Amino acid sequence: MTTSAQKAIRWILGLQVGLALLLFAGDLGARIPQLLSPSVAPTLERLVSPGDQTRRYAPRRMTTGPDTGPMPRRLTFQPFGDVLTMEGGIAAGDAARFEDFLDREGPFTRIRLNSPGGSVGDALDIGRRIRDAGIITEMQPDTFCLSACPYILAGGTERRVHITASVGVHQHYFGENIVLPAFTAVEDIQRGQGEVMTYLNDMGIDPLLMRHALVTPPDEIYVLLPEELETYRLATEIGAS
């Protein structure tokens, strides 16, 4: 290998290291304010009212209900007749697990949700499968559907939400890129947001729902009021019993 070729390789490697360091520094700079000054918003236990709808988002501290254990880290499937309860975080690969479970244990007419969210891509795939299967989605009293979970809720042919349930949205991560230039990471985020908005439109949900998500940081959640759930068509029915 010639000296000039060796210099070129060293230059390319140095450029890649430099880009990685710049991206790392930018990511660290964006995270330092959150570390030094985490959200001071109230917790989800405090009821929301118009103009007071931002709550602290701490999914690892959430439980499945009063006096119960922590939320499972990935979705669990609990069938009871033709009703399926889906509970826990949405992890990568859960859409495939749901597909297999539905093929093996279905059909179901209703799916009840209780989830702090997680993988956006898996939530979109699950929502599409629910719509294709003609299943109703529901939220029971005092349950949660946050972050990516509302996209699963949106998949229901009917979407029934109890008035004491909490449905909330915020900014999402669509994967972090530490190899490619920053503009490519921005493109990934924009592409992800575009996919979400297309999905909502396909499901008959008003994509303007995303305006609340885009201005709410990842460590907080914007909890939608019942009238907002109906305005954006995320809920077709708000129940009190």
Tab-separated table of C-alpha atoms in Angstrom:
chain	number	residue	atom	x	y	z
A	1	MET	CA	0.000	0.000	0.000
A	2	THR	CA	1.437	3.375	-0.976
A	3	THR	CA	2.110	6.157	1.495
A	4	SER	CA	-0.531	8.356	-0.154
A	5	ALA	CA	-3.167	5.581	0.191
A	6	GLN	CA	-2.281	5.124	3.861
A	7	LYS	CA	-2.641	8.859	4.424
A	8	ALA	CA	-6.028	8.853	2.683
A	9	ILE	CA	-7.280	5.976	4.845
A	10	ARG	CA	-6.053	7.704	8.006
A	11	TRP	CA	-7.765	10.921	6.881
A	12	ILE	CA	-11.088	9.121	6.263
A	13	LEU	CA	-10.886	7.331	9.617
A	14	GLY	CA	-10.067	10.602	11.340
A	15	LEU	CA	-13.048	12.279	9.664
A	16	GLN	CA	-15.384	9.483	10.811
A	17	VAL	CA	-14.072	9.734	14.386
A	18	GLY	CA	-14.517	13.497	14.282
A	19	LEU	CA	-18.101	13.184	13.069
A	20	ALA	CA	-18.841	10.650	15.787
A	21	LEU	CA	-17.371	12.944	18.446
A	22	LEU	CA	-19.382	15.904	17.146
A	23	LEU	CA	-22.608	13.900	17.207
A	24	PHE	CA	-21.799	12.586	20.673
A	25	ALA	CA	-21.095	16.104	21.924
A	26	GLY	CA	-24.326	17.392	20.389
A	27	ASP	CA	-26.343	14.560	21.891
A	28	LEU	CA	-24.700	15.063	25.280
A	29	GLY	CA	-25.342	18.798	25.078
A	30	ALA	CA	-29.011	18.155	24.384
A	31	ARG	CA	-29.286	15.759	27.311
A	32	ILE	CA	-27.385	17.764	29.936
A	33	PRO	CA	-30.254	20.235	30.530
A	34	GLN	CA	-32.625	17.311	31.129
A	35	LEU	CA	-30.149	15.710	33.537
A	36	LEU	CA	-29.507	18.944	35.420
A	37	SER	CA	-33.109	20.116	35.341
A	38	PRO	CA	-35.508	17.165	34.926
A	39	SER	CA	-39.220	17.706	34.468
A	40	VAL	CA	-40.942	19.382	37.398
A	41	ALA	CA	-44.401	18.706	35.968
A	42	PRO	CA	-46.898	16.987	38.298
A	43	THR	CA	-47.165	13.219	38.247
A	44	LEU	CA	-49.925	11.389	36.417
A	45	GLU	CA	-51.835	10.927	39.668
A	46	ARG	CA	-52.892	14.575	39.505
A	47	LEU	CA	-56.017	15.052	37.403
A	48	VAL	CA	-55.723	17.181	34.291
A	49	SER	CA	-57.805	20.203	33.387
A	50	PRO	CA	-57.789	22.573	30.389
A	51	GLY	CA	-54.398	24.291	30.265
A	52	ASP	CA	-52.941	21.925	32.888
A	53	GLN	CA	-52.336	18.751	30.902
A	54	THR	CA	-48.563	18.213	30.968
A	55	ARG	CA	-47.427	15.490	33.344
A	56	ARG	CA	-44.118	13.886	34.233
A	57	TYR	CA	-43.368	10.788	32.161
A	58	ALA	CA	-41.556	8.055	34.092
A	59	PRO	CA	-42.618	4.725	32.547
A	60	ARG	CA	-40.353	2.598	34.749
A	61	ARG	CA	-42.200	3.836	37.824
A	62	MET	CA	-45.640	3.024	36.443
A	63	THR	CA	-47.640	0.100	37.784
A	64	THR	CA	-50.381	-1.997	36.255
A	65	GLY	CA	-52.890	-0.570	38.755
A	66	PRO	CA	-53.416	0.401	42.396
A	67	ASP	CA	-51.442	-1.797	44.804
A	68	THR	CA	-49.911	-3.848	41.976
A	69	GLY	CA	-46.460	-4.486	40.583
A	70	PRO	CA	-44.557	-2.542	37.914
A	71	MET	CA	-45.598	-2.533	34.286
A	72	PRO	CA	-44.069	-5.399	32.278
A	73	ARG	CA	-41.157	-4.228	30.119
A	74	ARG	CA	-42.852	-5.650	27.006
A	75	LEU	CA	-46.427	-6.401	26.020
A	76	THR	CA	-48.223	-9.254	27.718
A	77	PHE	CA	-51.286	-10.874	26.143
A	78	GLN	CA	-54.077	-12.056	28.446
A	79	PRO	CA	-57.103	-13.544	26.639
A	80	PHE	CA	-60.515	-13.931	28.244
A	81	GLY	CA	-63.023	-15.275	25.788
A	82	ASP	CA	-63.126	-12.942	22.811
A	83	VAL	CA	-61.474	-10.097	24.780
A	84	LEU	CA	-57.701	-9.648	24.869
A	85	THR	CA	-55.897	-7.465	27.421
A	86	MET	CA	-52.574	-6.044	26.219
A	87	GLU	CA	-50.461	-4.622	29.019
A	88	GLY	CA	-46.897	-3.372	29.434
A	89	GLY	CA	-44.242	-1.565	27.435
A	90	ILE	CA	-44.048	-1.908	23.661
A	91	ALA	CA	-40.676	-3.454	22.853
A	92	ALA	CA	-38.999	-4.084	19.521
A	93	GLY	CA	-40.393	-7.318	18.127
A	94	ASP	CA	-43.748	-7.081	19.921
A	95	ALA	CA	-45.595	-6.578	16.633
A	96	ALA	CA	-44.363	-9.971	15.428
A	97	ARG	CA	-45.259	-11.522	18.785
A	98	PHE	CA	-48.740	-10.028	18.550
A	99	GLU	CA	-49.177	-11.340	15.008
A	100	ASP	CA	-48.218	-14.852	16.104
A	101	PHE	CA	-50.475	-14.691	19.170
A	102	LEU	CA	-53.440	-13.443	17.142
A	103	ASP	CA	-53.021	-16.216	14.589
A	104	ARG	CA	-52.730	-18.818	17.341
A	105	GLU	CA	-55.307	-17.637	19.908
A	106	GLY	CA	-57.741	-15.412	17.968
A	107	PRO	CA	-60.098	-14.190	16.826
A	108	PHE	CA	-60.866	-11.407	19.314
A	109	THR	CA	-63.566	-8.756	19.105
A	110	ARG	CA	-62.033	-6.329	21.623
A	111	ILE	CA	-58.584	-5.415	22.881
A	112	ARG	CA	-58.072	-3.603	26.190
A	113	LEU	CA	-54.937	-1.498	26.509
A	114	ASN	CA	-52.771	-0.503	29.453
A	115	SER	CA	-49.326	0.603	28.306
A	116	PRO	CA	-46.735	3.351	28.916
A	117	GLY	CA	-45.642	3.091	25.266
A	118	GLY	CA	-42.336	2.200	23.664
A	119	SER	CA	-41.428	1.229	20.097
A	120	VAL	CA	-43.269	3.462	17.624
A	121	GLY	CA	-42.719	1.146	14.659
A	122	ASP	CA	-44.136	-1.844	16.518
A	123	ALA	CA	-47.118	0.209	17.719
A	124	LEU	CA	-47.940	1.221	14.133
A	125	ASP	CA	-47.695	-2.377	12.909
A	126	ILE	CA	-49.903	-3.613	15.760
A	127	GLY	CA	-52.453	-0.887	15.053
A	128	ARG	CA	-52.629	-1.810	11.379
A	129	ARG	CA	-53.120	-5.481	12.238
A	130	ILE	CA	-55.913	-4.591	14.671
A	131	ARG	CA	-57.684	-2.548	11.986
A	132	ASP	CA	-57.290	-5.320	9.397
A	133	ALA	CA	-58.818	-7.791	11.875
A	134	GLY	CA	-61.785	-5.491	12.591
A	135	ILE	CA	-61.127	-5.369	16.354
A	136	ILE	CA	-62.427	-2.731	18.794
A	137	THR	CA	-59.893	-1.100	21.149
A	138	GLU	CA	-60.822	-0.140	24.708
A	139	MET	CA	-59.436	1.533	27.790
A	140	GLN	CA	-60.747	0.541	31.199
A	141	PRO	CA	-61.033	2.834	34.264
A	142	ASP	CA	-57.720	4.220	35.608
A	143	THR	CA	-55.595	2.668	32.852
A	144	PHE	CA	-52.908	4.363	30.735
A	145	CYS	CA	-52.163	4.592	27.037
A	146	LEU	CA	-49.129	6.848	26.620
A	147	SER	CA	-46.359	7.688	24.155
A	148	ALA	CA	-46.610	5.142	21.295
A	149	CYS	CA	-49.626	3.321	22.773
A	150	PRO	CA	-52.215	5.756	21.313
A	151	TYR	CA	-51.209	4.494	17.857
A	152	ILE	CA	-52.388	1.036	18.895
A	153	LEU	CA	-55.584	2.572	20.262
A	154	ALA	CA	-56.049	4.315	16.896
A	155	GLY	CA	-56.140	0.934	15.131
A	156	GLY	CA	-59.500	-0.034	16.604
A	157	THR	CA	-62.556	0.027	14.364
A	158	GLU	CA	-64.203	1.579	17.425
A	159	ARG	CA	-62.175	3.247	20.159
A	160	ARG	CA	-63.795	3.273	23.583
A	161	VAL	CA	-62.067	5.212	26.363
A	162	HIS	CA	-63.226	5.391	29.972
A	163	ILE	CA	-63.347	8.945	31.274
A	164	THR	CA	-60.831	8.104	34.056
A	165	ALA	CA	-58.297	6.577	31.640
A	166	SER	CA	-55.239	8.615	30.588
A	167	VAL	CA	-54.254	8.913	26.920
A	168	GLY	CA	-51.129	10.971	26.277
A	169	VAL	CA	-48.601	11.876	23.582
A	170	HIS	CA	-45.102	13.368	23.383
A	171	GLN	CA	-41.993	13.534	21.204
A	172	HIS	CA	-40.569	10.221	20.053
A	173	TYR	CA	-37.163	8.811	19.355
A	174	PHE	CA	-37.009	7.068	15.964
A	175	GLY	CA	-33.609	5.532	16.609
A	176	GLU	CA	-30.289	7.256	17.291
A	177	ASN	CA	-27.576	7.405	14.680
A	178	ILE	CA	-23.957	7.859	15.839
A	179	VAL	CA	-22.275	6.965	12.536
A	180	LEU	CA	-23.908	9.055	9.810
A	181	PRO	CA	-23.892	12.872	9.678
A	182	ALA	CA	-26.403	14.818	11.764
A	183	PHE	CA	-28.527	15.779	8.742
A	184	THR	CA	-29.181	12.068	8.150
A	185	ALA	CA	-30.415	11.662	11.735
A	186	VAL	CA	-32.739	14.627	11.189
A	187	GLU	CA	-34.026	12.986	8.012
A	188	ASP	CA	-34.756	9.809	9.991
A	189	ILE	CA	-36.792	11.782	12.528
A	190	GLN	CA	-38.712	13.621	9.825
A	191	ARG	CA	-39.376	10.377	7.978
A	192	GLY	CA	-40.656	8.799	11.191
A	193	GLN	CA	-42.975	11.719	11.921
A	194	GLY	CA	-44.267	11.560	8.359
A	195	GLU	CA	-45.006	7.856	8.734
A	196	VAL	CA	-46.931	8.491	11.955
A	197	MET	CA	-49.014	11.253	10.388
A	198	THR	CA	-49.789	9.085	7.348
A	199	TYR	CA	-50.808	6.255	9.654
A	200	LEU	CA	-53.139	8.494	11.681
A	201	ASN	CA	-54.766	9.764	8.500
A	202	ASP	CA	-55.212	6.190	7.234
A	203	MET	CA	-56.879	5.250	10.531
A	204	GLY	CA	-59.283	8.200	10.301
A	205	ILE	CA	-57.542	10.126	13.107
A	206	ASP	CA	-56.891	13.850	12.714
A	207	PRO	CA	-53.101	14.207	12.183
A	208	LEU	CA	-53.273	17.531	14.067
A	209	LEU	CA	-53.058	15.321	17.145
A	210	MET	CA	-49.305	15.423	16.472
A	211	ARG	CA	-49.031	19.119	17.288
A	212	HIS	CA	-49.271	18.251	20.988
A	213	ALA	CA	-46.687	15.481	20.615
A	214	LEU	CA	-44.177	17.678	18.806
A	215	VAL	CA	-44.029	20.336	21.547
A	216	THR	CA	-43.940	17.965	24.535
A	217	PRO	CA	-40.435	16.706	25.497
A	218	PRO	CA	-39.769	12.979	25.953
A	219	ASP	CA	-39.635	13.211	29.766
A	220	GLU	CA	-43.152	14.685	29.863
A	221	ILE	CA	-46.519	13.621	28.476
A	222	TYR	CA	-49.448	15.685	27.215
A	223	VAL	CA	-52.650	14.078	28.518
A	224	LEU	CA	-55.581	14.592	26.177
A	225	LEU	CA	-58.894	15.820	27.549
A	226	PRO	CA	-62.030	13.803	26.676
A	227	GLU	CA	-63.152	16.517	24.271
A	228	GLU	CA	-59.761	16.405	22.533
A	229	LEU	CA	-59.974	12.636	22.167
A	230	GLU	CA	-63.288	13.129	20.386
A	231	THR	CA	-62.164	16.154	18.349
A	232	TYR	CA	-59.160	14.267	16.975
A	233	ARG	CA	-61.347	11.137	16.588
A	234	LEU	CA	-58.898	9.105	18.696
A	235	ALA	CA	-61.934	8.031	20.742
A	236	THR	CA	-65.289	7.188	19.199
A	237	GLU	CA	-66.869	6.814	22.628
A	238	ILE	CA	-66.072	8.266	26.064
A	239	GLY	CA	-67.611	6.141	28.809
A	240	ALA	CA	-68.231	6.685	32.502
A	241	SER	CA	-69.241	3.148	33.432
